[in-house]
């Protein structure tokens, strides 16, 4: 099973547009680090609790030795936070794919030969696996664009046009 290691911004975006339940229906194994969990606001963590309890979302807690390795990684990865480095570390050690919308984290992941995807990849998979319709994808992406200006505009427009007829 392919492991997806989630950065906070992905989970937060999915929460904002009410796609979290659909996301966890994808055919993957979902992971998050305890550092990322700590970044997510308390009311949003409550929404994730059901997925932790059902063991759909696995939270990685690190040993002392692993924490030292994460700290060392942070020293070599300028501009990344400890939560970012925890995602890199976990994805690399479990041959997982990293899900993030953070450009700096994406760059470091690619430099470390870690497959990395963003929110648009998730939308594509939700449509491909028929978890949501193209019309639903269009509406949710349009909503996300209105609240997240950091998304890649050209790629978003391509998908919106493709899914418009839904």
mmCIF file of C-alpha atoms in Angstrom:
data_model
loop_
_atom_site.group_PDB
_atom_site.id
_atom_site.type_symbol
_atom_site.label_atom_id
_atom_site.label_comp_id
_atom_site.label_asym_id
_atom_site.label_seq_id
_atom_site.Cartn_x
_atom_site.Cartn_y
_atom_site.Cartn_z
ATOM 1 C CA UNK A 1 0.000 0.000 0.000
ATOM 2 C CA UNK A 2 1.277 3.467 -0.884
ATOM 3 C CA UNK A 3 1.894 5.681 2.149
ATOM 4 C CA UNK A 4 0.890 9.344 1.976
ATOM 5 C CA UNK A 5 2.594 11.587 4.540
ATOM 6 C CA UNK A 6 0.450 14.675 5.076
ATOM 7 C CA UNK A 7 1.683 18.178 5.741
ATOM 8 C CA UNK A 8 -0.639 20.427 7.757
ATOM 9 C CA UNK A 9 -1.581 22.702 4.849
ATOM 10 C CA UNK A 10 -3.110 19.814 2.893
ATOM 11 C CA UNK A 11 -5.281 18.665 5.789
ATOM 12 C CA UNK A 12 -6.317 22.240 6.575
ATOM 13 C CA UNK A 13 -7.318 22.913 2.957
ATOM 14 C CA UNK A 14 -9.331 19.680 2.842
ATOM 15 C CA UNK A 15 -11.073 20.644 6.091
ATOM 16 C CA UNK A 16 -11.913 24.123 4.787
ATOM 17 C CA UNK A 17 -13.690 22.754 1.719
ATOM 18 C CA UNK A 18 -15.281 19.766 3.452
ATOM 19 C CA UNK A 19 -13.364 17.108 1.507
ATOM 20 C CA UNK A 20 -11.673 15.349 4.414
ATOM 21 C CA UNK A 21 -14.052 12.363 4.466
ATOM 22 C CA UNK A 22 -13.684 11.930 0.697
ATOM 23 C CA UNK A 23 -9.886 12.176 0.980
ATOM 24 C CA UNK A 24 -9.738 9.335 3.504
ATOM 25 C CA UNK A 25 -11.718 7.113 1.107
ATOM 26 C CA UNK A 26 -8.798 7.112 -1.340
ATOM 27 C CA UNK A 27 -6.909 3.838 -1.709
ATOM 28 C CA UNK A 28 -3.805 4.809 0.261
ATOM 29 C CA UNK A 29 -2.338 4.507 3.741
ATOM 30 C CA UNK A 30 -2.451 7.888 5.492
ATOM 31 C CA UNK A 31 0.231 9.168 7.869
ATOM 32 C CA UNK A 32 0.854 12.384 9.759
ATOM 33 C CA UNK A 33 3.596 13.254 12.222
ATOM 34 C CA UNK A 34 2.927 14.438 15.748
ATOM 35 C CA UNK A 35 4.642 17.725 14.846
ATOM 36 C CA UNK A 36 2.119 18.319 12.067
ATOM 37 C CA UNK A 37 -0.758 17.386 14.356
ATOM 38 C CA UNK A 38 0.494 20.013 16.821
ATOM 39 C CA UNK A 39 0.357 22.651 14.048
ATOM 40 C CA UNK A 40 -3.320 22.070 13.347
ATOM 41 C CA UNK A 41 -5.760 24.173 15.362
ATOM 42 C CA UNK A 42 -7.668 22.480 18.144
ATOM 43 C CA UNK A 43 -11.111 22.600 16.479
ATOM 44 C CA UNK A 44 -9.675 20.975 13.363
ATOM 45 C CA UNK A 45 -7.947 18.230 15.346
ATOM 46 C CA UNK A 46 -11.347 17.235 16.688
ATOM 47 C CA UNK A 47 -12.422 16.575 13.080
ATOM 48 C CA UNK A 48 -9.370 14.376 12.565
ATOM 49 C CA UNK A 49 -9.934 12.365 15.764
ATOM 50 C CA UNK A 50 -12.384 9.964 14.132
ATOM 51 C CA UNK A 51 -9.746 9.015 11.562
ATOM 52 C CA UNK A 52 -7.119 8.489 14.263
ATOM 53 C CA UNK A 53 -9.544 6.325 16.274
ATOM 54 C CA UNK A 54 -10.460 4.227 13.237
ATOM 55 C CA UNK A 55 -6.757 3.884 12.404
ATOM 56 C CA UNK A 56 -7.346 5.429 8.977
ATOM 57 C CA UNK A 57 -4.893 8.213 9.819
ATOM 58 C CA UNK A 58 -1.711 7.041 11.526
ATOM 59 C CA UNK A 59 0.177 9.482 13.725
ATOM 60 C CA UNK A 60 3.941 8.997 13.907
ATOM 61 C CA UNK A 61 5.602 9.807 17.220
ATOM 62 C CA UNK A 62 9.376 9.870 17.114
ATOM 63 C CA UNK A 63 12.010 8.297 19.324
ATOM 64 C CA UNK A 64 14.822 10.381 20.772
ATOM 65 C CA UNK A 65 17.199 9.110 18.089
ATOM 66 C CA UNK A 66 14.740 10.007 15.346
ATOM 67 C CA UNK A 67 14.268 13.475 16.848
ATOM 68 C CA UNK A 68 18.024 13.998 16.679
ATOM 69 C CA UNK A 69 17.990 12.995 13.003
ATOM 70 C CA UNK A 70 15.104 15.401 12.325
ATOM 71 C CA UNK A 71 17.019 18.185 14.072
ATOM 72 C CA UNK A 72 20.064 17.400 11.935
ATOM 73 C CA UNK A 73 17.891 17.450 8.817
ATOM 74 C CA UNK A 74 16.535 20.879 9.819
ATOM 75 C CA UNK A 75 20.106 22.205 10.110
ATOM 76 C CA UNK A 76 20.795 21.150 6.514
ATOM 77 C CA UNK A 77 17.421 22.254 5.076
ATOM 78 C CA UNK A 78 17.345 26.019 5.299
ATOM 79 C CA UNK A 79 13.872 27.520 5.471
ATOM 80 C CA UNK A 80 12.105 24.411 6.718
ATOM 81 C CA UNK A 81 10.455 24.020 10.100
ATOM 82 C CA UNK A 82 10.723 21.017 12.406
ATOM 83 C CA UNK A 83 7.231 19.843 11.307
ATOM 84 C CA UNK A 84 8.362 20.109 7.659
ATOM 85 C CA UNK A 85 11.491 18.103 8.413
ATOM 86 C CA UNK A 86 9.472 15.506 10.322
ATOM 87 C CA UNK A 87 7.410 14.958 7.156
ATOM 88 C CA UNK A 88 10.530 14.651 5.014
ATOM 89 C CA UNK A 89 12.106 12.242 7.469
ATOM 90 C CA UNK A 90 8.997 10.069 7.782
ATOM 91 C CA UNK A 91 8.319 9.958 4.030
ATOM 92 C CA UNK A 92 11.925 9.030 3.271
ATOM 93 C CA UNK A 93 12.114 6.315 5.961
ATOM 94 C CA UNK A 94 8.855 4.690 4.843
ATOM 95 C CA UNK A 95 9.232 5.175 1.078
ATOM 96 C CA UNK A 96 6.128 7.326 1.272
ATOM 97 C CA UNK A 97 4.843 10.138 -0.847
ATOM 98 C CA UNK A 98 4.719 13.582 0.661
ATOM 99 C CA UNK A 99 1.569 15.689 0.340
ATOM 100 C CA UNK A 100 2.226 19.402 0.715
ATOM 101 C CA UNK A 101 1.398 22.788 -0.704
ATOM 102 C CA UNK A 102 4.625 24.300 0.625
ATOM 103 C CA UNK A 103 7.071 25.183 -2.183
ATOM 104 C CA UNK A 104 10.208 24.987 -0.010
ATOM 105 C CA UNK A 105 9.209 21.593 1.387
ATOM 106 C CA UNK A 106 8.399 20.355 -2.119
ATOM 107 C CA UNK A 107 11.845 21.434 -3.324
ATOM 108 C CA UNK A 108 13.653 19.639 -0.495
ATOM 109 C CA UNK A 109 11.544 16.513 -0.995
ATOM 110 C CA UNK A 110 12.394 16.392 -4.690
ATOM 111 C CA UNK A 111 16.088 16.899 -3.886
ATOM 112 C CA UNK A 112 15.829 13.878 -1.564
ATOM 113 C CA UNK A 113 14.121 11.734 -4.231
ATOM 114 C CA UNK A 114 10.821 11.737 -2.339
ATOM 115 C CA UNK A 115 7.701 11.740 -4.493
ATOM 116 C CA UNK A 116 5.688 14.823 -3.652
ATOM 117 C CA UNK A 117 2.164 15.834 -4.596
ATOM 118 C CA UNK A 118 -0.139 18.726 -3.843
ATOM 119 C CA UNK A 119 -3.837 19.392 -3.491
ATOM 120 C CA UNK A 120 -4.469 19.194 -7.253
ATOM 121 C CA UNK A 121 -3.135 15.630 -7.316
ATOM 122 C CA UNK A 122 -5.616 14.819 -4.567
ATOM 123 C CA UNK A 123 -8.454 16.290 -6.617
ATOM 124 C CA UNK A 124 -7.334 14.228 -9.614
ATOM 125 C CA UNK A 125 -7.295 11.040 -7.534
ATOM 126 C CA UNK A 126 -10.710 11.787 -6.001
ATOM 127 C CA UNK A 127 -12.159 12.088 -9.510
ATOM 128 C CA UNK A 128 -10.163 9.135 -10.932
ATOM 129 C CA UNK A 129 -11.309 6.842 -8.119
ATOM 130 C CA UNK A 130 -14.905 8.126 -8.560
ATOM 131 C CA UNK A 131 -15.110 9.313 -4.965
ATOM 132 C CA UNK A 132 -16.370 12.697 -6.149
ATOM 133 C CA UNK A 133 -17.819 13.743 -9.497
ATOM 134 C CA UNK A 134 -16.188 16.186 -11.861
ATOM 135 C CA UNK A 135 -18.906 18.705 -10.998
ATOM 136 C CA UNK A 136 -18.138 18.327 -7.282
ATOM 137 C CA UNK A 137 -14.404 18.663 -7.999
ATOM 138 C CA UNK A 138 -15.099 21.844 -9.975
ATOM 139 C CA UNK A 139 -17.149 23.380 -7.154
ATOM 140 C CA UNK A 140 -14.707 22.396 -4.388
ATOM 141 C CA UNK A 141 -11.682 23.621 -6.336
ATOM 142 C CA UNK A 142 -13.399 26.930 -7.120
ATOM 143 C CA UNK A 143 -14.159 27.311 -3.410
ATOM 144 C CA UNK A 144 -10.570 26.469 -2.454
ATOM 145 C CA UNK A 145 -9.241 28.999 -4.960
ATOM 146 C CA UNK A 146 -11.317 31.699 -3.281
ATOM 147 C CA UNK A 147 -9.683 31.022 0.101
ATOM 148 C CA UNK A 148 -6.173 29.886 -0.893
ATOM 149 C CA UNK A 149 -4.396 32.272 -3.285
ATOM 150 C CA UNK A 150 -1.179 30.207 -3.244
ATOM 151 C CA UNK A 151 -2.517 27.520 -5.566
ATOM 152 C CA UNK A 152 -0.996 27.171 -9.052
ATOM 153 C CA UNK A 153 -3.420 29.295 -11.083
ATOM 154 C CA UNK A 154 -2.793 27.864 -14.552
ATOM 155 C CA UNK A 155 -3.172 24.250 -13.405
ATOM 156 C CA UNK A 156 -6.305 25.125 -11.434
ATOM 157 C CA UNK A 157 -7.871 26.807 -14.468
ATOM 158 C CA UNK A 158 -7.133 23.737 -16.624
ATOM 159 C CA UNK A 159 -8.946 21.500 -14.179
ATOM 160 C CA UNK A 160 -11.836 23.894 -13.689
ATOM 161 C CA UNK A 161 -12.374 24.002 -17.454
ATOM 162 C CA UNK A 162 -12.088 20.206 -17.755
ATOM 163 C CA UNK A 163 -14.536 19.604 -14.891
ATOM 164 C CA UNK A 164 -16.908 22.453 -15.748
ATOM 165 C CA UNK A 165 -19.330 20.245 -17.694
ATOM 166 C CA UNK A 166 -19.017 17.567 -14.980
#
